[in-house]
Amino acid sequence: MSRQSEARPSEARSRLLTTATRLFYAEGIHAVGIDRIVAEAQVTRATLYRHFPGKEDLVLAYLNEVDRAMRGQADEAVAAGPPAADAIRALSTSIAQGIQSPGFRGCAFLNAAAEYPDPESPVRKAVLAHRQWFLETVTELLAKIQETGAEPAARHFVMMRDGAMAAGCLFDPVLITETFLRGVERLLQVYAVTDYSGPAGA
């Protein structure tokens, strides 16, 4: 078998995943059927099932790609080793840029959670695992400013981020992101000088 033949399955998988990612995010997971994905990816059903035994496997691969992108976003924010507060600002700015990007339709994980309410669903578990990673990442950054109250402050940050992601596809994204970034700045100011216990403490 030639190298070109060996490469075809990975190319087909990439096309399937790219197509599914675009359609799932733009139109919703349940709204997009396998036939649509196969047709737009220009592969056969047999090829799809060779790489993804079922639609749920494709959904999980889609969420894994989004998770990988967001982890890269977080890594980039801290890669240069800035002070923790500046890393939080950089992460917030990248979130704001995403909200203002063309085709933005909210948080892929929150959208998936709305479609998979069963707590035992592998998709739901993937959503929760991603969110736990994000909370822990923000908590670790805030703990570098001061350890006391890092987790409640991180929960406050995640709630503001969730609100901005939800509102950003419904209202003026520029206004939403300006509000979000002001909220983050205020959170950092209050957190740095108080024994932070949550939004009520602000």
mmCIF file of C-alpha atoms in Angstrom:
data_model
loop_
_atom_site.group_PDB
_atom_site.id
_atom_site.type_symbol
_atom_site.label_atom_id
_atom_site.label_comp_id
_atom_site.label_asym_id
_atom_site.label_seq_id
_atom_site.Cartn_x
_atom_site.Cartn_y
_atom_site.Cartn_z
ATOM 1 C CA MET A 1 0.000 0.000 0.000
ATOM 2 C CA SER A 2 1.337 3.447 -0.922
ATOM 3 C CA ARG A 3 1.890 6.299 1.502
ATOM 4 C CA GLN A 4 -0.877 8.200 -0.252
ATOM 5 C CA SER A 5 -3.336 5.353 0.327
ATOM 6 C CA GLU A 6 -2.313 5.113 3.952
ATOM 7 C CA ALA A 7 -2.930 8.859 4.365
ATOM 8 C CA ARG A 8 -6.462 8.787 3.008
ATOM 9 C CA PRO A 9 -8.217 7.536 6.171
ATOM 10 C CA SER A 10 -6.710 10.366 8.287
ATOM 11 C CA GLU A 11 -7.652 12.894 5.626
ATOM 12 C CA ALA A 12 -11.203 11.535 5.597
ATOM 13 C CA ARG A 13 -11.338 11.666 9.382
ATOM 14 C CA SER A 14 -10.131 15.246 9.341
ATOM 15 C CA ARG A 15 -12.799 16.213 6.820
ATOM 16 C CA LEU A 16 -15.486 14.491 8.860
ATOM 17 C CA LEU A 17 -14.420 16.175 12.068
ATOM 18 C CA THR A 18 -14.040 19.597 10.444
ATOM 19 C CA THR A 19 -17.484 19.298 8.867
ATOM 20 C CA ALA A 20 -19.122 18.034 12.059
ATOM 21 C CA THR A 21 -17.484 20.778 14.113
ATOM 22 C CA ARG A 22 -18.783 23.484 11.793
ATOM 23 C CA LEU A 23 -22.315 22.071 11.613
ATOM 24 C CA PHE A 24 -22.682 21.059 15.263
ATOM 25 C CA TYR A 25 -21.590 24.496 16.438
ATOM 26 C CA ALA A 26 -23.612 26.494 13.906
ATOM 27 C CA GLU A 27 -26.847 24.489 13.949
ATOM 28 C CA GLY A 28 -26.871 22.290 17.043
ATOM 29 C CA ILE A 29 -25.849 18.681 17.577
ATOM 30 C CA HIS A 30 -29.260 17.008 17.419
ATOM 31 C CA ALA A 31 -30.312 19.123 14.436
ATOM 32 C CA VAL A 32 -27.506 17.744 12.257
ATOM 33 C CA GLY A 33 -27.813 14.179 11.017
ATOM 34 C CA ILE A 34 -25.171 11.719 9.910
ATOM 35 C CA ASP A 35 -26.323 11.886 6.284
ATOM 36 C CA ARG A 36 -25.702 15.637 6.196
ATOM 37 C CA ILE A 37 -22.208 15.258 7.631
ATOM 38 C CA VAL A 38 -21.320 12.442 5.227
ATOM 39 C CA ALA A 39 -22.568 14.427 2.226
ATOM 40 C CA GLU A 40 -20.758 17.650 3.112
ATOM 41 C CA ALA A 41 -17.536 15.847 4.066
ATOM 42 C CA GLN A 42 -17.728 13.932 0.782
ATOM 43 C CA VAL A 43 -17.148 10.513 2.304
ATOM 44 C CA THR A 44 -19.186 7.329 2.527
ATOM 45 C CA ARG A 45 -21.120 6.144 5.551
ATOM 46 C CA ALA A 46 -18.701 3.222 5.790
ATOM 47 C CA THR A 47 -15.806 5.659 6.051
ATOM 48 C CA LEU A 48 -17.546 7.605 8.790
ATOM 49 C CA TYR A 49 -18.279 4.485 10.840
ATOM 50 C CA ARG A 50 -14.711 3.262 10.376
ATOM 51 C CA HIS A 51 -13.491 6.371 12.199
ATOM 52 C CA PHE A 52 -16.485 7.080 14.451
ATOM 53 C CA PRO A 53 -18.572 3.991 15.373
ATOM 54 C CA GLY A 54 -21.552 6.190 16.266
ATOM 55 C CA LYS A 55 -22.677 9.794 16.242
ATOM 56 C CA GLU A 56 -21.820 10.155 19.924
ATOM 57 C CA ASP A 57 -18.187 9.321 19.140
ATOM 58 C CA LEU A 58 -18.172 12.121 16.584
ATOM 59 C CA VAL A 59 -19.729 14.518 19.106
ATOM 60 C CA LEU A 60 -17.065 13.622 21.668
ATOM 61 C CA ALA A 61 -14.325 14.161 19.081
ATOM 62 C CA TYR A 62 -15.847 17.560 18.265
ATOM 63 C CA LEU A 63 -15.842 18.592 21.928
ATOM 64 C CA ASN A 64 -12.289 17.308 22.304
ATOM 65 C CA GLU A 65 -11.191 19.585 19.452
ATOM 66 C CA VAL A 66 -12.886 22.583 21.065
ATOM 67 C CA ASP A 67 -11.335 21.667 24.418
ATOM 68 C CA ARG A 68 -7.900 21.453 22.813
ATOM 69 C CA ALA A 69 -8.330 24.871 21.232
ATOM 70 C CA MET A 70 -9.368 26.434 24.540
ATOM 71 C CA ARG A 71 -6.453 24.838 26.381
ATOM 72 C CA GLY A 72 -4.159 26.295 23.747
ATOM 73 C CA GLN A 73 -5.790 29.674 24.321
ATOM 74 C CA ALA A 74 -5.117 29.406 28.048
ATOM 75 C CA ASP A 75 -1.544 28.216 27.488
ATOM 76 C CA GLU A 76 -0.888 31.191 25.218
ATOM 77 C CA ALA A 77 -2.143 33.583 27.891
ATOM 78 C CA VAL A 78 0.454 32.337 30.385
ATOM 79 C CA ALA A 79 3.245 31.256 28.008
ATOM 80 C CA ALA A 80 5.304 34.429 28.358
ATOM 81 C CA GLY A 81 5.157 34.197 32.131
ATOM 82 C CA PRO A 82 3.307 37.452 32.844
ATOM 83 C CA PRO A 83 2.090 38.338 36.343
ATOM 84 C CA ALA A 84 -1.000 36.291 37.192
ATOM 85 C CA ALA A 85 -3.357 39.272 36.932
ATOM 86 C CA ASP A 86 -2.047 40.025 33.435
ATOM 87 C CA ALA A 87 -2.503 36.368 32.457
ATOM 88 C CA ILE A 88 -6.138 36.601 33.589
ATOM 89 C CA ARG A 89 -6.519 39.779 31.520
ATOM 90 C CA ALA A 90 -4.976 38.089 28.467
ATOM 91 C CA LEU A 91 -7.287 35.088 28.843
ATOM 92 C CA SER A 92 -10.265 37.430 29.199
ATOM 93 C CA THR A 93 -9.241 39.350 26.094
ATOM 94 C CA SER A 94 -9.034 36.144 24.055
ATOM 95 C CA ILE A 95 -12.524 35.193 25.278
ATOM 96 C CA ALA A 96 -13.789 38.647 24.279
ATOM 97 C CA GLN A 97 -12.220 38.301 20.831
ATOM 98 C CA GLY A 98 -13.954 34.958 20.386
ATOM 99 C CA ILE A 99 -17.309 36.476 21.286
ATOM 100 C CA GLN A 100 -16.792 39.190 18.676
ATOM 101 C CA SER A 101 -15.724 36.748 15.954
ATOM 102 C CA PRO A 102 -17.994 36.067 12.937
ATOM 103 C CA GLY A 103 -20.340 33.133 13.408
ATOM 104 C CA PHE A 104 -20.125 33.168 17.202
ATOM 105 C CA ARG A 105 -22.938 31.074 18.677
ATOM 106 C CA GLY A 106 -22.091 30.882 22.341
ATOM 107 C CA CYS A 107 -20.079 28.349 24.316
ATOM 108 C CA ALA A 108 -19.868 24.984 22.547
ATOM 109 C CA PHE A 109 -19.861 23.201 25.910
ATOM 110 C CA LEU A 110 -22.872 25.002 27.349
ATOM 111 C CA ASN A 111 -24.692 24.383 24.074
ATOM 112 C CA ALA A 112 -23.850 20.682 24.247
ATOM 113 C CA ALA A 113 -24.929 20.489 27.901
ATOM 114 C CA ALA A 114 -28.338 21.877 26.949
ATOM 115 C CA GLU A 115 -28.728 19.066 24.407
ATOM 116 C CA TYR A 116 -27.475 16.293 26.697
ATOM 117 C CA PRO A 117 -29.154 16.704 30.110
ATOM 118 C CA ASP A 118 -28.527 13.109 31.274
ATOM 119 C CA PRO A 119 -25.748 13.287 33.911
ATOM 120 C CA GLU A 120 -24.570 9.811 32.863
ATOM 121 C CA SER A 121 -24.142 10.767 29.218
ATOM 122 C CA PRO A 122 -20.501 10.661 28.031
ATOM 123 C CA VAL A 123 -21.129 13.988 26.311
ATOM 124 C CA ARG A 124 -22.349 15.556 29.544
ATOM 125 C CA LYS A 125 -19.332 14.147 31.374
ATOM 126 C CA ALA A 126 -17.002 15.616 28.736
ATOM 127 C CA VAL A 127 -18.636 19.013 29.250
ATOM 128 C CA LEU A 128 -18.190 18.820 33.021
ATOM 129 C CA ALA A 129 -14.564 17.682 32.685
ATOM 130 C CA HIS A 130 -13.791 20.653 30.467
ATOM 131 C CA ARG A 131 -15.470 23.078 32.843
ATOM 132 C CA GLN A 132 -13.615 21.620 35.813
ATOM 133 C CA TRP A 133 -10.311 22.106 33.978
ATOM 134 C CA PHE A 134 -11.215 25.716 33.194
ATOM 135 C CA LEU A 135 -12.220 26.457 36.807
ATOM 136 C CA GLU A 136 -9.005 24.900 38.102
ATOM 137 C CA THR A 137 -6.916 26.862 35.593
ATOM 138 C CA VAL A 138 -8.424 30.180 36.679
ATOM 139 C CA THR A 139 -8.183 29.182 40.351
ATOM 140 C CA GLU A 140 -4.459 28.426 39.986
ATOM 141 C CA LEU A 141 -3.843 31.799 38.347
ATOM 142 C CA LEU A 142 -5.746 33.684 41.034
ATOM 143 C CA ALA A 143 -3.955 31.757 43.778
ATOM 144 C CA LYS A 144 -0.708 33.281 42.513
ATOM 145 C CA ILE A 145 -2.125 36.700 43.433
ATOM 146 C CA GLN A 146 -3.269 35.468 46.833
ATOM 147 C CA GLU A 147 -4.367 32.024 47.985
ATOM 148 C CA THR A 148 -7.269 33.132 50.167
ATOM 149 C CA GLY A 149 -10.497 33.112 48.228
ATOM 150 C CA ALA A 150 -8.981 31.918 44.938
ATOM 151 C CA GLU A 151 -11.705 29.341 44.262
ATOM 152 C CA PRO A 152 -14.746 31.576 44.921
ATOM 153 C CA ALA A 153 -13.115 34.316 42.861
ATOM 154 C CA ALA A 154 -12.542 31.792 40.056
ATOM 155 C CA ARG A 155 -16.195 30.712 40.222
ATOM 156 C CA HIS A 156 -17.151 34.387 39.928
ATOM 157 C CA PHE A 157 -14.908 34.713 36.863
ATOM 158 C CA VAL A 158 -16.398 31.598 35.242
ATOM 159 C CA MET A 159 -19.928 32.884 35.854
ATOM 160 C CA MET A 160 -19.076 36.201 34.219
ATOM 161 C CA ARG A 161 -17.523 34.361 31.303
ATOM 162 C CA ASP A 162 -20.608 32.126 30.955
ATOM 163 C CA GLY A 163 -22.874 35.162 31.002
ATOM 164 C CA ALA A 164 -20.807 36.929 28.359
ATOM 165 C CA MET A 165 -20.744 33.824 26.147
ATOM 166 C CA ALA A 166 -24.526 33.431 26.420
ATOM 167 C CA ALA A 167 -25.309 37.104 25.857
ATOM 168 C CA GLY A 168 -22.691 37.619 23.161
ATOM 169 C CA CYS A 169 -24.721 35.803 20.516
ATOM 170 C CA LEU A 170 -27.976 37.541 21.484
ATOM 171 C CA PHE A 171 -26.976 41.185 21.914
ATOM 172 C CA ASP A 172 -24.306 43.580 20.702
ATOM 173 C CA PRO A 173 -21.081 41.571 21.208
ATOM 174 C CA VAL A 174 -18.978 44.720 21.556
ATOM 175 C CA LEU A 175 -21.110 45.982 24.421
ATOM 176 C CA ILE A 176 -21.177 42.531 26.017
ATOM 177 C CA THR A 177 -17.414 42.115 25.900
ATOM 178 C CA GLU A 178 -16.801 45.620 27.216
ATOM 179 C CA THR A 179 -19.048 44.797 30.173
ATOM 180 C CA PHE A 180 -17.283 41.465 30.691
ATOM 181 C CA LEU A 181 -13.798 42.989 30.633
ATOM 182 C CA ARG A 182 -14.834 45.732 33.059
ATOM 183 C CA GLY A 183 -16.222 43.061 35.353
ATOM 184 C CA VAL A 184 -12.970 41.100 35.218
ATOM 185 C CA GLU A 185 -10.966 44.215 36.008
ATOM 186 C CA ARG A 186 -13.191 44.990 38.983
ATOM 187 C CA LEU A 187 -12.923 41.392 40.189
ATOM 188 C CA LEU A 188 -9.123 41.601 40.080
ATOM 189 C CA GLN A 189 -9.112 44.910 41.951
ATOM 190 C CA VAL A 190 -11.373 43.648 44.729
ATOM 191 C CA TYR A 191 -9.705 40.244 44.951
ATOM 192 C CA ALA A 192 -6.232 41.726 45.306
ATOM 193 C CA VAL A 193 -7.090 43.850 48.345
ATOM 194 C CA THR A 194 -9.783 41.892 50.233
ATOM 195 C CA ASP A 195 -10.463 38.518 51.789
ATOM 196 C CA TYR A 196 -12.557 37.501 48.796
ATOM 197 C CA SER A 197 -15.584 35.337 49.523
ATOM 198 C CA GLY A 198 -17.611 35.788 46.334
ATOM 199 C CA PRO A 199 -19.689 38.396 44.504
ATOM 200 C CA ALA A 200 -21.410 39.542 47.700
ATOM 201 C CA GLY A 201 -18.021 40.507 49.096
ATOM 202 C CA ALA A 202 -17.459 42.886 46.210
#
